Amino acid sequence: SDDVVVLTVSMDLPFAQKRWCGAAGVDKVETLSDHKDASFGTNYGFLIEELRLLSRGVVVINKDNKVTYVEYVPEVTQAVNFDAALEAIKADI
């Protein structure tokens, strides 16, 4: 849907994010870097302070800026539950 915007936030620098997107063929995702001050990781609870990395997870925010789904993955090698995130998105559009 044109009503859905996908943002990905990482501690990577913007040039590394762009390189990854190009290599993976990703062109419909807006990448954001939290490298400088880790404000996203701190504010949303994704920051792994001792490693200065963000844990994997998903936050779905509807068009009224209400958080409707959150998942924090307990292990960084584990994938997020994309099906549950998509169901939360579909419920909002």
N, CA and C atoms as an extended XYZ file, in Angstrom:
279
Properties=species:S:1:pos:R:3:atomname:S:1:resname:S:1:resid:I:1 pbc="F F F"
N         0.836       -1.186        0.000 N   SER     1
C         0.000        0.000        0.000 CA  SER     1
C         0.882        1.251        0.000 C   SER     1
N         0.425        2.278       -0.666 N   ASP     2
C         1.134        3.554       -0.645 CA  ASP     2
C         1.047        4.224        0.723 C   ASP     2
N         0.168        3.705        1.597 N   ASP     3
C         0.015        4.259        2.940 CA  ASP     3
C         1.065        3.726        3.910 C   ASP     3
N         1.890        2.799        3.458 N   VAL     4
C         2.889        2.185        4.328 CA  VAL     4
C         4.287        2.689        3.955 C   VAL     4
N         5.007        3.118        4.964 N   VAL     5
C         6.390        3.552        4.794 CA  VAL     5
C         7.250        2.641        5.651 C   VAL     5
N         8.291        2.088        5.063 N   VAL     6
C         9.197        1.211        5.805 CA  VAL     6
C        10.483        1.972        6.068 C   VAL     6
N        10.805        2.103        7.348 N   LEU     7
C        12.038        2.733        7.779 CA  LEU     7
C        12.882        1.667        8.456 C   LEU     7
N        14.151        1.685        8.216 N   THR     8
C        15.049        0.805        8.947 CA  THR     8
C        16.097        1.669        9.622 C   THR     8
N        16.333        1.378       10.879 N   VAL     9
C        17.274        2.162       11.672 CA  VAL     9
C        18.388        1.230       12.120 C   VAL     9
N        19.621        1.674       11.931 N   SER    10
C        20.756        0.886       12.401 CA  SER    10
C        21.846        1.830       12.892 C   SER    10
N        22.861        1.244       13.491 N   MET    11
C        24.012        2.019       13.941 CA  MET    11
C        25.025        2.198       12.812 C   MET    11
N        24.748        1.602       11.652 N   ASP    12
C        25.636        1.761       10.508 CA  ASP    12
C        25.622        3.204       10.017 C   ASP    12
N        26.720        3.599        9.414 N   LEU    13
C        26.790        4.917        8.799 CA  LEU    13
C        25.992        4.911        7.497 C   LEU    13
N        25.478        6.070        7.065 N   PRO    14
C        24.651        6.114        5.859 CA  PRO    14
C        25.290        5.491        4.619 C   PRO    14
N        26.605        5.660        4.417 N   PHE    15
C        27.221        5.080        3.221 CA  PHE    15
C        27.169        3.552        3.258 C   PHE    15
N        27.299        2.967        4.443 N   ALA    16
C        27.223        1.506        4.570 CA  ALA    16
C        25.791        1.024        4.339 C   ALA    16
N        24.810        1.774        4.821 N   GLN    17
C        23.411        1.421        4.586 CA  GLN    17
C        23.100        1.452        3.091 C   GLN    17
N        23.580        2.485        2.408 N   LYS    18
C        23.341        2.610        0.971 CA  LYS    18
C        23.994        1.456        0.208 C   LYS    18
N        25.199        1.096        0.604 N   ARG    19
C        25.902       -0.007       -0.038 CA  ARG    19
C        25.130       -1.319        0.156 C   ARG    19
N        24.630       -1.562        1.381 N   TRP    20
C        23.873       -2.782        1.659 CA  TRP    20
C        22.593       -2.812        0.824 C   TRP    20
N        21.866       -1.708        0.784 N   CYS    21
C        20.622       -1.648        0.005 CA  CYS    21
C        20.893       -1.938       -1.467 C   CYS    21
N        21.960       -1.369       -2.009 N   GLY    22
C        22.310       -1.609       -3.406 CA  GLY    22
C        22.634       -3.065       -3.657 C   GLY    22
N        23.398       -3.678       -2.768 N   ALA    23
C        23.781       -5.082       -2.931 CA  ALA    23
C        22.589       -6.016       -2.769 C   ALA    23
N        21.635       -5.637       -1.916 N   ALA    24
C        20.470       -6.487       -1.651 CA  ALA    24
C        19.293       -6.176       -2.573 C   ALA    24
N        19.414       -5.130       -3.392 N   GLY    25
C        18.322       -4.754       -4.285 CA  GLY    25
C        17.145       -4.109       -3.565 C   GLY    25
N        17.425       -3.501       -2.432 N   VAL    26
C        16.378       -2.852       -1.632 CA  VAL    26
C        16.247       -1.406       -2.100 C   VAL    26
N        15.042       -1.045       -2.570 N   ASP    27
C        14.858        0.329       -3.049 CA  ASP    27
C        13.586        0.992       -2.527 C   ASP    27
N        12.819        0.300       -1.712 N   LYS    28
C        11.578        0.872       -1.189 CA  LYS    28
C        11.616        1.016        0.331 C   LYS    28
N        12.826        1.127        0.872 N   VAL    29
C        13.026        1.259        2.306 CA  VAL    29
C        13.859        2.504        2.556 C   VAL    29
N        13.432        3.303        3.513 N   GLU    30
C        14.213        4.475        3.893 CA  GLU    30
C        15.120        4.082        5.053 C   GLU    30
N        16.412        4.279        4.881 N   THR    31
C        17.363        3.916        5.928 CA  THR    31
C        17.730        5.144        6.753 C   THR    31
N        17.839        4.913        8.046 N   LEU    32
C        18.198        5.971        8.983 CA  LEU    32
C        19.335        5.479        9.866 C   LEU    32
N        20.300        6.334       10.119 N   SER    33
C        21.441        5.966       10.950 CA  SER    33
C        21.282        6.539       12.352 C   SER    33
N        21.469        5.679       13.344 N   ASP    34
C        21.427        6.094       14.749 CA  ASP    34
C        22.845        6.168       15.321 C   ASP    34
N        23.824        6.168       14.417 N   HIS    35
C        25.228        6.086       14.808 CA  HIS    35
C        25.667        7.240       15.712 C   HIS    35
N        25.268        8.436       15.392 N   LYS    36
C        25.816        9.618       16.071 CA  LYS    36
C        25.479        9.663       17.562 C   LYS    36
N        24.201        9.578       17.908 N   ASP    37
C        23.852        9.739       19.328 CA  ASP    37
C        22.973        8.631       19.907 C   ASP    37
N        22.664        7.620       19.105 N   ALA    38
C        21.876        6.463       19.569 CA  ALA    38
C        20.528        6.857       20.179 C   ALA    38
N        19.947        7.936       19.697 N   SER    39
C        18.693        8.410       20.286 CA  SER    39
C        17.515        7.472       20.013 C   SER    39
N        17.457        6.897       18.811 N   PHE    40
C        16.369        5.944       18.537 CA  PHE    40
C        16.501        4.737       19.453 C   PHE    40
N        17.703        4.166       19.506 N   GLY    41
C        17.930        2.989       20.336 CA  GLY    41
C        17.619        3.236       21.798 C   GLY    41
N        17.993        4.408       22.289 N   THR    42
C        17.727        4.762       23.681 CA  THR    42
C        16.233        4.985       23.912 C   THR    42
N        15.598        5.757       23.046 N   ASN    43
C        14.188        6.105       23.241 CA  ASN    43
C        13.223        4.945       23.037 C   ASN    43
N        13.572        4.011       22.151 N   TYR    44
C        12.682        2.890       21.860 CA  TYR    44
C        13.134        1.581       22.506 C   TYR    44
N        14.216        1.611       23.263 N   GLY    45
C        14.644        0.433       24.003 CA  GLY    45
C        15.396       -0.607       23.194 C   GLY    45
N        15.983       -0.227       22.065 N   PHE    46
C        16.709       -1.164       21.221 CA  PHE    46
C        18.226       -1.113       21.418 C   PHE    46
N        18.726       -0.159       22.173 N   LEU    47
C        20.171        0.012       22.301 CA  LEU    47
C        20.777       -1.058       23.209 C   LEU    47
N        21.795       -1.737       22.691 N   ILE    48
C        22.619       -2.639       23.484 CA  ILE    48
C        23.852       -1.811       23.842 C   ILE    48
N        23.812       -1.181       25.007 N   GLU    49
C        24.820       -0.176       25.361 CA  GLU    49
C        26.245       -0.699       25.311 C   GLU    49
N        26.496       -1.879       25.889 N   GLU    50
C        27.871       -2.369       25.970 CA  GLU    50
C        28.475       -2.687       24.608 C   GLU    50
N        27.631       -2.921       23.604 N   LEU    51
C        28.114       -3.200       22.246 CA  LEU    51
C        27.924       -2.020       21.297 C   LEU    51
N        27.180       -1.019       21.752 N   ARG    52
C        26.798        0.130       20.919 CA  ARG    52
C        26.192       -0.341       19.592 C   ARG    52
N        25.239       -1.266       19.743 N   LEU    53
C        24.470       -1.805       18.627 CA  LEU    53
C        23.002       -1.709       18.963 C   LEU    53
N        22.166       -1.831       17.931 N   LEU    54
C        20.735       -1.909       18.151 CA  LEU    54
C        20.319       -3.364       18.062 C   LEU    54
N        19.448       -3.780       18.979 N   SER    55
C        18.900       -5.124       18.871 CA  SER    55
C        17.899       -5.138       17.725 C   SER    55
N        17.594       -6.329       17.236 N   ARG    56
C        16.604       -6.434       16.166 CA  ARG    56
C        15.205       -6.316       16.743 C   ARG    56
N        14.346       -5.765       15.944 N   GLY    57
C        12.963       -5.629       16.381 CA  GLY    57
C        12.145       -4.902       15.345 C   GLY    57
N        10.875       -4.738       15.680 N   VAL    58
C         9.926       -4.063       14.791 CA  VAL    58
C         9.046       -3.150       15.630 C   VAL    58
N         8.801       -1.968       15.114 N   VAL    59
C         7.825       -1.055       15.699 CA  VAL    59
C         6.882       -0.654       14.579 C   VAL    59
N         5.586       -0.865       14.781 N   VAL    60
C         4.588       -0.425       13.811 CA  VAL    60
C         3.872        0.778       14.415 C   VAL    60
N         3.890        1.870       13.669 N   ILE    61
C         3.248        3.107       14.101 CA  ILE    61
C         2.205        3.453       13.047 C   ILE    61
N         0.960        3.634       13.478 N   ASN    62
C        -0.093        3.906       12.499 CA  ASN    62
C        -0.103        5.369       12.075 C   ASN    62
N        -1.000        5.696       11.173 N   LYS    63
C        -1.036        7.053       10.611 CA  LYS    63
C        -1.406        8.116       11.640 C   LYS    63
N        -1.929        7.680       12.807 N   ASP    64
C        -2.227        8.614       13.894 CA  ASP    64
C        -1.072        8.696       14.897 C   ASP    64
N         0.097        8.161       14.501 N   ASN    65
C         1.302        8.132       15.335 CA  ASN    65
C         1.127        7.333       16.619 C   ASN    65
N         0.262        6.328       16.578 N   LYS    66
C         0.065        5.430       17.710 CA  LYS    66
C         0.851        4.146       17.452 C   LYS    66
N         1.634        3.722       18.431 N   VAL    67
C         2.365        2.467       18.325 CA  VAL    67
C         1.361        1.329       18.478 C   VAL    67
N         1.277        0.480       17.433 N   THR    68
C         0.291       -0.606       17.447 CA  THR    68
C         0.916       -1.990       17.557 C   THR    68
N         2.231       -2.068       17.413 N   TYR    69
C         2.906       -3.357       17.524 CA  TYR    69
C         4.376       -3.113       17.814 C   TYR    69
N         4.921       -3.891       18.745 N   VAL    70
C         6.346       -3.818       19.056 CA  VAL    70
C         6.845       -5.235       19.274 C   VAL    70
N         8.008       -5.517       18.717 N   GLU    71
C         8.678       -6.785       18.971 CA  GLU    71
C        10.156       -6.510       19.207 C   GLU    71
N        10.664       -7.037       20.292 N   TYR    72
C        12.089       -6.999       20.591 CA  TYR    72
C        12.590       -8.432       20.476 C   TYR    72
N        13.514       -8.676       19.559 N   VAL    73
C        14.039      -10.020       19.360 CA  VAL    73
C        15.119      -10.262       20.423 C   VAL    73
N        15.024      -11.367       21.164 N   PRO    74
C        15.962      -11.585       22.272 CA  PRO    74
C        17.399      -11.893       21.848 C   PRO    74
N        17.603      -12.367       20.646 N   GLU    75
C        18.940      -12.726       20.168 CA  GLU    75
C        19.154      -12.070       18.814 C   GLU    75
N        20.265      -11.360       18.635 N   VAL    76
C        20.491      -10.596       17.402 CA  VAL    76
C        20.588      -11.475       16.164 C   VAL    76
N        20.825      -12.765       16.321 N   THR    77
C        20.877      -13.653       15.158 CA  THR    77
C        19.494      -14.158       14.760 C   THR    77
N        18.491      -13.872       15.568 N   GLN    78
C        17.129      -14.312       15.316 CA  GLN    78
C        16.387      -13.284       14.466 C   GLN    78
N        15.580      -13.768       13.535 N   ALA    79
C        14.786      -12.866       12.684 CA  ALA    79
C        13.540      -12.399       13.429 C   ALA    79
N        13.052      -11.257       13.005 N   VAL    80
C        11.797      -10.758       13.576 CA  VAL    80
C        10.629      -11.544       12.998 C   VAL    80
N         9.481      -11.450       13.639 N   ASN    81
C         8.278      -12.119       13.173 CA  ASN    81
C         7.583      -11.191       12.167 C   ASN    81
N         7.988      -11.313       10.911 N   PHE    82
C         7.441      -10.436        9.878 CA  PHE    82
C         5.944      -10.656        9.677 C   PHE    82
N         5.470      -11.877        9.835 N   ASP    83
C         4.043      -12.147        9.669 CA  ASP    83
C         3.212      -11.368       10.683 C   ASP    83
N         3.647      -11.347       11.922 N   ALA    84
C         2.916      -10.602       12.963 CA  ALA    84
C         2.963       -9.100       12.688 C   ALA    84
N         4.111       -8.610       12.242 N   ALA    85
C         4.217       -7.184       11.913 CA  ALA    85
C         3.301       -6.822       10.751 C   ALA    85
N         3.268       -7.682        9.727 N   LEU    86
C         2.392       -7.422        8.583 CA  LEU    86
C         0.923       -7.458        8.979 C   LEU    86
N         0.553       -8.350        9.873 N   GLU    87
C        -0.831       -8.386       10.356 CA  GLU    87
C        -1.181       -7.098       11.089 C   GLU    87
N        -0.263       -6.578       11.868 N   ALA    88
C        -0.499       -5.308       12.569 CA  ALA    88
C        -0.658       -4.173       11.578 C   ALA    88
N         0.134       -4.185       10.527 N   ILE    89
C         0.036       -3.154        9.490 CA  ILE    89
C        -1.302       -3.254        8.780 C   ILE    89
N        -1.679       -4.469        8.368 N   LYS    90
C        -2.945       -4.674        7.648 CA  LYS    90
C        -4.139       -4.247        8.493 C   LYS    90
N        -4.053       -4.420        9.797 N   ALA    91
C        -5.152       -4.034       10.678 CA  ALA    91
C        -5.341       -2.525       10.702 C   ALA    91
N        -4.285       -1.772       10.364 N   ASP    92
C        -4.337       -0.319       10.431 CA  ASP    92
C        -4.673        0.357        9.101 C   ASP    92
N        -4.590       -0.379        7.973 N   ILE    93
C        -4.860        0.287        6.698 CA  ILE    93
C        -6.187       -0.143        6.113 C   ILE    93
